[in-house]
Each structure stands twice: as structure tokens, then as C-alpha cells.
mmCIF file of N, CA and C in Angstrom:
data_model
loop_
_atom_site.group_PDB
_atom_site.id
_atom_site.type_symbol
_atom_site.label_atom_id
_atom_site.label_comp_id
_atom_site.label_asym_id
_atom_site.label_seq_id
_atom_site.Cartn_x
_atom_site.Cartn_y
_atom_site.Cartn_z
ATOM 1 N N MET A 121 121.359 -47.964 42.352
ATOM 2 C CA MET A 121 122.135 -49.512 43.026
ATOM 3 C C MET A 121 123.859 -48.764 43.118
ATOM 4 N N SER A 122 124.315 -49.774 43.553
ATOM 5 C CA SER A 122 125.707 -49.102 43.983
ATOM 6 C C SER A 122 126.687 -49.960 42.784
ATOM 7 N N ARG A 123 128.011 -48.953 42.413
ATOM 8 C CA ARG A 123 129.085 -49.811 41.479
ATOM 9 C C ARG A 123 129.574 -50.976 41.498
ATOM 10 N N ILE A 124 128.980 -52.022 42.678
ATOM 11 C CA ILE A 124 129.571 -53.478 42.891
ATOM 12 C C ILE A 124 128.428 -54.227 42.458
ATOM 13 N N ALA A 125 127.081 -53.715 43.107
ATOM 14 C CA ALA A 125 125.988 -54.243 42.146
ATOM 15 C C ALA A 125 125.590 -54.148 40.372
ATOM 16 N N ASP A 126 126.190 -53.431 40.472
ATOM 17 C CA ASP A 126 125.990 -52.929 39.007
ATOM 18 C C ASP A 126 127.044 -53.805 38.252
ATOM 19 N N ALA A 127 127.728 -54.079 38.667
ATOM 20 C CA ALA A 127 129.223 -54.720 38.276
ATOM 21 C C ALA A 127 128.602 -56.114 37.762
ATOM 22 N N ALA A 128 127.938 -56.423 39.103
ATOM 23 C CA ALA A 128 127.679 -58.497 39.275
ATOM 24 C C ALA A 128 126.340 -58.347 38.315
ATOM 25 N N VAL A 129 125.392 -57.421 37.927
ATOM 26 C CA VAL A 129 124.432 -57.498 36.984
ATOM 27 C C VAL A 129 124.953 -57.505 35.852
ATOM 28 N N ALA A 130 125.974 -56.989 35.497
ATOM 29 C CA ALA A 130 126.278 -56.691 34.105
ATOM 30 C C ALA A 130 127.488 -57.917 33.853
ATOM 31 N N ALA A 131 127.890 -58.494 34.970
ATOM 32 C CA ALA A 131 127.959 -59.992 34.597
ATOM 33 C C ALA A 131 126.880 -61.357 33.963
ATOM 34 N N VAL A 132 125.798 -61.027 34.335
ATOM 35 C CA VAL A 132 125.220 -62.020 34.250
ATOM 36 C C VAL A 132 125.046 -62.448 32.565
ATOM 37 N N GLY A 133 124.991 -64.065 32.762
ATOM 38 C CA GLY A 133 125.145 -64.445 31.494
ATOM 39 C C GLY A 133 126.696 -65.147 31.093
ATOM 40 N N THR A 134 127.687 -64.724 31.980
ATOM 41 C CA THR A 134 128.688 -65.098 31.937
ATOM 42 C C THR A 134 128.616 -66.663 32.140
ATOM 43 N N ARG A 135 129.589 -67.437 31.639
ATOM 44 C CA ARG A 135 129.614 -68.573 31.695
ATOM 45 C C ARG A 135 130.453 -68.963 33.160
ATOM 46 N N PHE A 136 130.158 -70.148 33.543
ATOM 47 C CA PHE A 136 130.820 -70.462 35.014
ATOM 48 C C PHE A 136 132.031 -71.232 34.414
ATOM 49 N N ARG A 137 133.187 -70.610 35.077
ATOM 50 C CA ARG A 137 134.382 -71.987 35.017
ATOM 51 C C ARG A 137 134.540 -71.540 36.405
ATOM 52 N N LEU A 138 134.883 -73.047 37.257
ATOM 53 C CA LEU A 138 135.728 -72.682 38.255
ATOM 54 C C LEU A 138 137.272 -71.702 38.316
ATOM 55 N N HIS A 139 137.033 -71.388 39.291
ATOM 56 C CA HIS A 139 138.807 -70.572 39.342
ATOM 57 C C HIS A 139 138.603 -69.055 38.285
ATOM 58 N N GLY A 140 137.447 -68.869 37.758
ATOM 59 C CA GLY A 140 137.385 -68.068 36.471
ATOM 60 C C GLY A 140 137.570 -67.187 37.328
ATOM 61 N N ARG A 141 138.145 -65.963 35.966
ATOM 62 C CA ARG A 141 138.581 -64.203 36.834
ATOM 63 C C ARG A 141 138.216 -63.426 35.683
ATOM 64 N N GLY A 142 137.386 -63.640 35.017
ATOM 65 C CA GLY A 142 136.993 -62.875 33.706
ATOM 66 C C GLY A 142 135.677 -62.997 33.327
ATOM 67 N N LEU A 143 135.353 -62.016 32.272
ATOM 68 C CA LEU A 143 134.157 -62.385 31.413
ATOM 69 C C LEU A 143 134.565 -63.491 30.177
ATOM 70 N N ASP A 144 135.394 -64.165 30.013
ATOM 71 C CA ASP A 144 135.372 -65.375 29.603
ATOM 72 C C ASP A 144 134.859 -66.458 30.632
ATOM 73 N N GLY A 145 135.138 -66.364 32.226
ATOM 74 C CA GLY A 145 134.672 -67.319 32.771
ATOM 75 C C GLY A 145 134.513 -67.220 33.970
ATOM 76 N N LEU A 146 133.600 -66.988 34.946
ATOM 77 C CA LEU A 146 133.255 -66.600 36.155
ATOM 78 C C LEU A 146 133.200 -68.077 37.372
ATOM 79 N N ASP A 147 133.822 -68.158 38.413
ATOM 80 C CA ASP A 147 132.923 -68.808 39.453
ATOM 81 C C ASP A 147 132.747 -67.777 40.499
ATOM 82 N N CYS A 148 132.128 -68.180 41.999
ATOM 83 C CA CYS A 148 131.390 -67.191 42.519
ATOM 84 C C CYS A 148 132.732 -66.280 43.317
ATOM 85 N N VAL A 149 133.760 -66.563 43.762
ATOM 86 C CA VAL A 149 134.443 -65.972 44.038
ATOM 87 C C VAL A 149 135.212 -65.041 43.218
ATOM 88 N N GLY A 150 135.557 -65.212 41.853
ATOM 89 C CA GLY A 150 135.452 -64.345 40.534
ATOM 90 C C GLY A 150 134.455 -63.648 40.399
ATOM 91 N N LEU A 151 133.249 -63.668 40.962
ATOM 92 C CA LEU A 151 132.199 -63.218 40.576
ATOM 93 C C LEU A 151 133.006 -61.560 41.576
ATOM 94 N N VAL A 152 132.463 -62.086 42.949
ATOM 95 C CA VAL A 152 132.777 -61.300 43.791
ATOM 96 C C VAL A 152 133.851 -59.995 43.276
ATOM 97 N N ALA A 153 135.458 -60.637 42.623
ATOM 98 C CA ALA A 153 136.326 -59.961 42.472
ATOM 99 C C ALA A 153 136.076 -59.047 41.575
ATOM 100 N N LEU A 154 135.518 -59.495 40.890
ATOM 101 C CA LEU A 154 134.972 -58.481 39.439
ATOM 102 C C LEU A 154 134.352 -56.951 40.211
ATOM 103 N N ALA A 155 133.201 -57.809 40.558
ATOM 104 C CA ALA A 155 132.408 -56.697 41.133
ATOM 105 C C ALA A 155 132.624 -55.527 41.948
ATOM 106 N N LEU A 156 133.783 -56.339 42.867
ATOM 107 C CA LEU A 156 134.715 -55.250 44.200
ATOM 108 C C LEU A 156 135.766 -54.447 43.745
ATOM 109 N N ARG A 157 136.396 -54.734 41.977
ATOM 110 C CA ARG A 157 136.984 -53.779 41.322
ATOM 111 C C ARG A 157 136.342 -52.968 40.986
ATOM 112 N N ALA A 158 135.074 -52.843 40.557
ATOM 113 C CA ALA A 158 134.107 -52.103 40.419
ATOM 114 C C ALA A 158 134.186 -51.144 41.193
ATOM 115 N N ASP A 159 134.270 -50.988 42.509
ATOM 116 C CA ASP A 159 134.935 -50.242 43.526
ATOM 117 C C ASP A 159 136.055 -49.788 43.947
ATOM 118 N N GLY A 160 137.058 -50.102 43.191
ATOM 119 C CA GLY A 160 138.326 -49.803 43.960
ATOM 120 C C GLY A 160 138.949 -50.968 43.967
ATOM 121 N N TYR A 161 138.366 -52.192 44.620
ATOM 122 C CA TYR A 161 139.299 -52.974 44.971
ATOM 123 C C TYR A 161 140.500 -53.677 44.154
ATOM 124 N N ALA A 162 141.721 -53.403 44.795
ATOM 125 C CA ALA A 162 142.678 -54.050 43.922
ATOM 126 C C ALA A 162 143.622 -55.346 44.731
ATOM 127 N N GLY A 163 142.923 -55.558 45.864
ATOM 128 C CA GLY A 163 143.961 -56.343 46.381
ATOM 129 C C GLY A 163 143.920 -57.920 45.949
ATOM 130 N N ALA A 164 144.627 -59.075 46.491
ATOM 131 C CA ALA A 164 144.277 -60.803 46.237
ATOM 132 C C ALA A 164 143.164 -60.997 46.484
ATOM 133 N N VAL A 165 142.896 -61.863 45.134
ATOM 134 C CA VAL A 165 142.032 -62.826 45.321
ATOM 135 C C VAL A 165 142.063 -64.260 45.263
ATOM 136 N N PRO A 166 141.603 -65.132 46.227
ATOM 137 C CA PRO A 166 141.874 -66.515 46.408
ATOM 138 C C PRO A 166 141.918 -67.295 45.261
ATOM 139 N N THR A 167 143.123 -68.124 45.232
ATOM 140 C CA THR A 167 142.935 -69.272 43.945
ATOM 141 C C THR A 167 143.462 -70.429 44.547
ATOM 142 N N GLY A 168 143.127 -71.291 44.030
ATOM 143 C CA GLY A 168 143.733 -72.895 44.254
ATOM 144 C C GLY A 168 142.874 -73.712 45.202
ATOM 145 N N TYR A 169 141.591 -73.228 45.197
ATOM 146 C CA TYR A 169 140.768 -73.996 46.378
ATOM 147 C C TYR A 169 139.857 -74.571 45.641
ATOM 148 N N SER A 170 139.321 -75.683 46.607
ATOM 149 C CA SER A 170 138.225 -76.958 46.184
ATOM 150 C C SER A 170 136.823 -76.385 46.417
ATOM 151 N N LEU A 171 136.092 -76.916 45.739
ATOM 152 C CA LEU A 171 134.687 -76.973 45.986
ATOM 153 C C LEU A 171 134.002 -76.693 47.258
ATOM 154 N N ARG A 172 134.960 -77.536 48.403
ATOM 155 C CA ARG A 172 134.622 -77.417 49.874
ATOM 156 C C ARG A 172 135.348 -76.519 50.646
ATOM 157 N N GLY A 173 135.044 -76.179 51.707
ATOM 158 C CA GLY A 173 135.784 -75.443 52.897
ATOM 159 C C GLY A 173 136.786 -74.576 52.099
ATOM 160 N N GLY A 174 137.582 -73.900 52.598
ATOM 161 C CA GLY A 174 138.283 -72.522 52.269
ATOM 162 C C GLY A 174 138.497 -71.576 53.388
ATOM 163 N N ASP A 175 139.126 -70.896 53.211
ATOM 164 C CA ASP A 175 139.417 -69.290 54.268
ATOM 165 C C ASP A 175 138.617 -68.412 54.078
ATOM 166 N N TRP A 176 137.674 -68.059 54.712
ATOM 167 C CA TRP A 176 136.961 -66.826 54.528
ATOM 168 C C TRP A 176 137.017 -65.999 54.926
ATOM 169 N N GLY A 177 138.362 -66.025 55.941
ATOM 170 C CA GLY A 177 139.054 -64.802 56.677
ATOM 171 C C GLY A 177 139.048 -63.597 55.813
ATOM 172 N N LEU A 178 139.390 -63.940 54.779
ATOM 173 C CA LEU A 178 139.956 -62.873 53.624
ATOM 174 C C LEU A 178 138.898 -61.442 53.443
ATOM 175 N N LEU A 179 137.456 -62.113 53.521
ATOM 176 C CA LEU A 179 136.142 -61.395 53.584
ATOM 177 C C LEU A 179 136.525 -60.277 54.725
ATOM 178 N N ASP A 180 136.995 -60.443 56.018
ATOM 179 C CA ASP A 180 136.938 -59.894 57.393
ATOM 180 C C ASP A 180 138.195 -58.717 57.321
ATOM 181 N N ARG A 181 139.156 -59.221 56.129
ATOM 182 C CA ARG A 181 140.274 -58.557 56.139
ATOM 183 C C ARG A 181 140.297 -57.677 55.432
ATOM 184 N N VAL A 182 139.247 -57.264 54.385
ATOM 185 C CA VAL A 182 139.065 -56.244 53.012
ATOM 186 C C VAL A 182 138.017 -55.445 53.351
ATOM 187 N N LEU A 183 137.190 -56.136 53.959
ATOM 188 C CA LEU A 183 135.347 -55.770 53.788
ATOM 189 C C LEU A 183 135.114 -55.465 55.313
ATOM 190 N N VAL A 184 133.718 -54.690 55.320
ATOM 191 C CA VAL A 184 133.390 -54.539 56.392
ATOM 192 C C VAL A 184 132.274 -55.910 56.808
ATOM 193 N N ARG A 185 131.833 -56.511 58.395
ATOM 194 C CA ARG A 185 130.706 -57.401 58.188
ATOM 195 C C ARG A 185 129.930 -56.521 58.572
ATOM 196 N N VAL A 186 128.415 -57.136 58.219
ATOM 197 C CA VAL A 186 127.517 -55.983 58.753
ATOM 198 C C VAL A 186 126.277 -57.078 58.916
ATOM 199 N N ALA A 187 124.763 -56.595 59.058
ATOM 200 C CA ALA A 187 124.001 -57.259 59.966
ATOM 201 C C ALA A 187 122.974 -57.638 58.740
ATOM 202 N N THR A 188 122.908 -56.131 58.349
ATOM 203 C CA THR A 188 121.895 -56.539 56.854
ATOM 204 C C THR A 188 122.209 -56.253 55.342
ATOM 205 N N ALA A 189 121.827 -56.682 54.552
ATOM 206 C CA ALA A 189 122.061 -56.870 53.082
ATOM 207 C C ALA A 189 121.300 -56.047 52.257
ATOM 208 N N GLU A 190 122.391 -55.085 51.966
ATOM 209 C CA GLU A 190 122.022 -54.104 50.887
ATOM 210 C C GLU A 190 122.651 -53.951 49.763
ATOM 211 N N PRO A 191 122.117 -53.624 48.543
ATOM 212 C CA PRO A 191 122.275 -53.847 47.240
ATOM 213 C C PRO A 191 123.976 -53.253 47.083
ATOM 214 N N GLY A 192 124.954 -54.610 46.480
ATOM 215 C CA GLY A 192 126.213 -54.387 46.610
ATOM 216 C C GLY A 192 127.262 -55.054 47.657
ATOM 217 N N ASP A 193 126.783 -55.316 49.197
ATOM 218 C CA ASP A 193 127.243 -56.417 49.514
ATOM 219 C C ASP A 193 127.617 -58.077 49.109
ATOM 220 N N VAL A 194 128.546 -58.430 49.691
ATOM 221 C CA VAL A 194 128.747 -59.974 49.403
ATOM 222 C C VAL A 194 128.004 -60.412 50.191
ATOM 223 N N LEU A 195 127.466 -61.683 50.084
ATOM 224 C CA LEU A 195 126.520 -62.308 50.699
ATOM 225 C C LEU A 195 127.126 -63.706 50.769
ATOM 226 N N LEU A 196 128.112 -64.482 51.950
ATOM 227 C CA LEU A 196 128.812 -65.841 52.128
ATOM 228 C C LEU A 196 127.260 -66.611 52.670
ATOM 229 N N MET A 197 127.154 -67.689 51.560
ATOM 230 C CA MET A 197 125.728 -68.794 52.039
ATOM 231 C C MET A 197 126.682 -70.310 52.407
ATOM 232 N N ALA A 198 125.657 -70.582 53.073
ATOM 233 C CA ALA A 198 125.843 -72.415 53.348
ATOM 234 C C ALA A 198 124.963 -73.063 52.053
ATOM 235 N N ALA A 199 125.895 -73.080 51.014
ATOM 236 C CA ALA A 199 125.088 -73.964 50.015
ATOM 237 C C ALA A 199 125.042 -75.470 50.125
ATOM 238 N N GLY A 200 125.617 -75.874 51.498
ATOM 239 C CA GLY A 200 125.675 -77.309 51.200
ATOM 240 C C GLY A 200 126.402 -77.846 52.145
ATOM 241 N N PRO A 201 126.700 -79.350 52.676
ATOM 242 C CA PRO A 201 127.380 -79.712 53.541
ATOM 243 C C PRO A 201 128.863 -79.297 53.170
ATOM 244 N N GLY A 202 129.836 -78.788 54.238
ATOM 245 C CA GLY A 202 130.803 -78.270 53.416
ATOM 246 C C GLY A 202 130.880 -77.239 52.814
ATOM 247 N N GLN A 203 130.072 -76.994 51.767
ATOM 248 C CA GLN A 203 130.282 -76.191 51.012
ATOM 249 C C GLN A 203 129.444 -74.245 51.232
ATOM 250 N N VAL A 204 130.417 -73.533 50.670
ATOM 251 C CA VAL A 204 129.812 -72.448 50.967
ATOM 252 C C VAL A 204 129.970 -71.632 49.595
ATOM 253 N N HIS A 205 128.987 -70.583 49.501
ATOM 254 C CA HIS A 205 129.016 -69.674 48.267
ATOM 255 C C HIS A 205 128.945 -68.386 48.075
ATOM 256 N N LEU A 206 129.266 -67.662 47.130
ATOM 257 C CA LEU A 206 129.156 -66.025 47.429
ATOM 258 C C LEU A 206 128.444 -65.377 46.552
ATOM 259 N N GLY A 207 127.656 -64.242 47.132
ATOM 260 C CA GLY A 207 126.959 -63.426 45.632
ATOM 261 C C GLY A 207 126.924 -62.177 46.172
ATOM 262 N N ILE A 208 126.469 -61.194 45.468
ATOM 263 C CA ILE A 208 126.037 -60.092 45.725
ATOM 264 C C ILE A 208 124.886 -59.744 45.431
ATOM 265 N N ARG A 209 124.514 -59.079 46.416
ATOM 266 C CA ARG A 209 123.147 -58.699 46.855
ATOM 267 C C ARG A 209 123.059 -57.584 45.654
ATOM 268 N N THR A 210 121.426 -57.333 45.332
ATOM 269 C CA THR A 210 121.435 -56.187 44.093
ATOM 270 C C THR A 210 119.810 -55.716 45.008
ATOM 271 N N ALA A 211 119.304 -54.966 44.155
ATOM 272 C CA ALA A 211 118.282 -54.083 44.598
ATOM 273 C C ALA A 211 117.179 -55.344 43.788
ATOM 274 N N ALA A 212 117.210 -56.380 43.379
ATOM 275 C CA ALA A 212 116.161 -57.083 42.965
ATOM 276 C C ALA A 212 116.599 -57.865 43.638
ATOM 277 N N GLY A 213 117.368 -58.912 44.175
ATOM 278 C CA GLY A 213 117.821 -60.051 44.716
ATOM 279 C C GLY A 213 119.113 -60.039 45.200
ATOM 280 N N PHE A 214 119.805 -61.216 43.997
ATOM 281 C CA PHE A 214 121.009 -61.417 44.287
ATOM 282 C C PHE A 214 121.755 -61.891 43.187
ATOM 283 N N VAL A 215 123.018 -62.316 42.709
ATOM 284 C CA VAL A 215 123.605 -62.303 41.409
ATOM 285 C C VAL A 215 124.654 -63.104 42.037
ATOM 286 N N HIS A 216 125.056 -64.402 41.398
ATOM 287 C CA HIS A 216 125.645 -65.428 42.037
ATOM 288 C C HIS A 216 126.417 -66.522 40.404
ATOM 289 N N ALA A 217 127.356 -67.053 40.318
ATOM 290 C CA ALA A 217 128.001 -68.251 39.708
ATOM 291 C C ALA A 217 126.906 -69.391 40.184
ATOM 292 N N ASP A 218 126.439 -69.853 38.778
ATOM 293 C CA ASP A 218 125.584 -70.860 39.287
ATOM 294 C C ASP A 218 126.187 -72.186 38.385
ATOM 295 N N ALA A 219 127.084 -73.240 39.167
ATOM 296 C CA ALA A 219 127.295 -74.093 38.694
ATOM 297 C C ALA A 219 126.548 -74.761 38.076
ATOM 298 N N ALA A 220 125.372 -75.367 38.472
ATOM 299 C CA ALA A 220 124.494 -75.993 38.037
ATOM 300 C C ALA A 220 123.832 -75.720 36.733
ATOM 301 N N LEU A 221 123.559 -74.499 36.101
ATOM 302 C CA LEU A 221 122.846 -73.418 35.460
ATOM 303 C C LEU A 221 124.426 -73.146 34.269
ATOM 304 N N ARG A 222 125.817 -73.249 34.840
ATOM 305 C CA ARG A 222 126.743 -72.868 33.946
ATOM 306 C C ARG A 222 126.670 -71.929 33.550
ATOM 307 N N ARG A 223 126.367 -70.702 34.455
ATOM 308 C CA ARG A 223 126.589 -69.084 34.246
ATOM 309 C C ARG A 223 125.946 -68.424 35.233
ATOM 310 N N VAL A 224 126.529 -67.094 35.198
ATOM 311 C CA VAL A 224 126.022 -65.982 36.442
ATOM 312 C C VAL A 224 124.806 -65.828 36.088
ATOM 313 N N VAL A 225 124.055 -65.633 37.282
ATOM 314 C CA VAL A 225 122.095 -65.288 36.947
ATOM 315 C C VAL A 225 122.284 -64.919 38.218
ATOM 316 N N GLU A 226 120.954 -63.926 38.169
ATOM 317 C CA GLU A 226 120.326 -62.890 39.094
ATOM 318 C C GLU A 226 119.143 -63.891 39.487
ATOM 319 N N ARG A 227 119.016 -64.194 40.786
ATOM 320 C CA ARG A 227 117.890 -64.934 41.128
ATOM 321 C C ARG A 227 116.906 -63.526 42.233
ATOM 322 N N PRO A 228 115.942 -63.534 42.154
ATOM 323 C CA PRO A 228 115.178 -62.776 42.926
ATOM 324 C C PRO A 228 115.315 -63.375 44.477
ATOM 325 N N GLY A 229 114.721 -62.071 45.189
ATOM 326 C CA GLY A 229 114.691 -61.844 46.646
ATOM 327 C C GLY A 229 116.208 -62.586 47.274
ATOM 328 N N MET A 230 116.073 -63.268 48.671
ATOM 329 C CA MET A 230 117.103 -63.413 49.130
ATOM 330 C C MET A 230 117.265 -64.913 48.658
ATOM 331 N N PRO A 231 118.538 -65.353 49.342
ATOM 332 C CA PRO A 231 119.328 -67.057 48.507
ATOM 333 C C PRO A 231 118.778 -67.667 49.321
ATOM 334 N N PRO A 232 118.504 -69.207 48.658
ATOM 335 C CA PRO A 232 117.774 -69.974 49.382
ATOM 336 C C PRO A 232 118.529 -70.949 50.384
ATOM 337 N N TRP A 233 120.005 -70.541 50.552
ATOM 338 C CA TRP A 233 120.298 -71.210 51.601
ATOM 339 C C TRP A 233 121.010 -70.560 52.564
ATOM 340 N N PRO A 234 121.020 -70.975 53.804
ATOM 341 C CA PRO A 234 121.208 -70.122 54.614
ATOM 342 C C PRO A 234 122.383 -68.884 54.734
ATOM 343 N N LEU A 235 122.141 -67.723 55.273
ATOM 344 C CA LEU A 235 122.983 -66.636 55.346
ATOM 345 C C LEU A 235 124.474 -66.737 56.359
ATOM 346 N N ILE A 236 125.539 -66.968 56.262
ATOM 347 C CA ILE A 236 126.667 -66.994 57.255
ATOM 348 C C ILE A 236 127.013 -65.637 57.635
ATOM 349 N N GLY A 237 126.949 -64.657 56.429
ATOM 350 C CA GLY A 237 127.483 -63.435 56.671
ATOM 351 C C GLY A 237 127.278 -62.346 55.818
ATOM 352 N N VAL A 238 127.381 -61.386 56.082
ATOM 353 C CA VAL A 238 127.436 -60.185 55.061
ATOM 354 C C VAL A 238 128.277 -58.978 55.325
ATOM 355 N N TRP A 239 129.189 -58.779 54.181
ATOM 356 C CA TRP A 239 130.252 -57.774 53.968
ATOM 357 C C TRP A 239 130.059 -56.827 53.053
ATOM 358 N N ARG A 240 130.698 -55.579 53.445
ATOM 359 C CA ARG A 240 130.325 -54.608 52.688
ATOM 360 C C ARG A 240 131.642 -53.542 52.068
ATOM 361 N N MET A 241 131.687 -52.831 51.502
ATOM 362 C CA MET A 241 132.737 -52.539 51.202
ATOM 363 C C MET A 241 133.119 -50.867 51.711
ATOM 364 N N GLY A 242 134.213 -50.739 52.435
ATOM 365 C CA GLY A 242 134.594 -49.183 52.989
ATOM 366 C C GLY A 242 133.027 -48.817 54.016
ATOM 367 N N VAL A 243 133.197 -49.245 54.885
ATOM 368 C CA VAL A 243 131.389 -48.922 55.819
ATOM 369 C C VAL A 243 132.126 -47.850 56.744
#
């Protein structure tokens, strides 16, 4: 697997915390930042956003958009009306910070939500 996917899987069980950026609590943005740092990303991470909306152009500025998801890729999903959600593809499925379950989890297969796009480090 990739270092990004490995870091995401290692975070499984971490509690959910809106705007969380460490192993004391993560949201979906914090989870992606934590995983990308395992592969050398040292850039800015968005803060102060709400649960709905947001500027996802940052993904295009730091990652490369790809057509199909492989382990370690960042997934952007439409989780609800006006609500987007991030996750990391793994060999078994995907890891995401689940607000309803209040923790980071790995789910088998592809996400149940519509996939907006897929990004990869350093293609």
C-alpha cells in the first residue's frame, strides 16, 4: 500500500473533532492532511470552514486530479446537499472521519456517496 493509505489506516479509531488536526481528534480535512504529511506534504491546511461548502480548489493546487482511484488517493465526495466530504482510498476500501460514529473508520469498497473527484500526490 502507499504511505498515504498506511497513515490513514493507522488513524482508524481516532475520535472525530471538527477542525481536528492530530491524533487527539480529526475531521476529514485533518485526516487527509495527516495522511499526506506521511508522504512529505508540508503545505497549508484549510481551517475555519463550515460543515457545508468550502473552497476545494486547494486540492487542484497541491495534488494531481486523476480518473480512477488507487490506494493513497484523496476522494472528494458529495455527502449531502451542499456538503462535501474527504476520504483516503485504501486497498480494502476507504478511510474517513465519520461524524456520526464520532471516529475515523475504514469502510469496505467505494464510498456510498457520489464521487466528485480523485486526486493523487506527485503523479
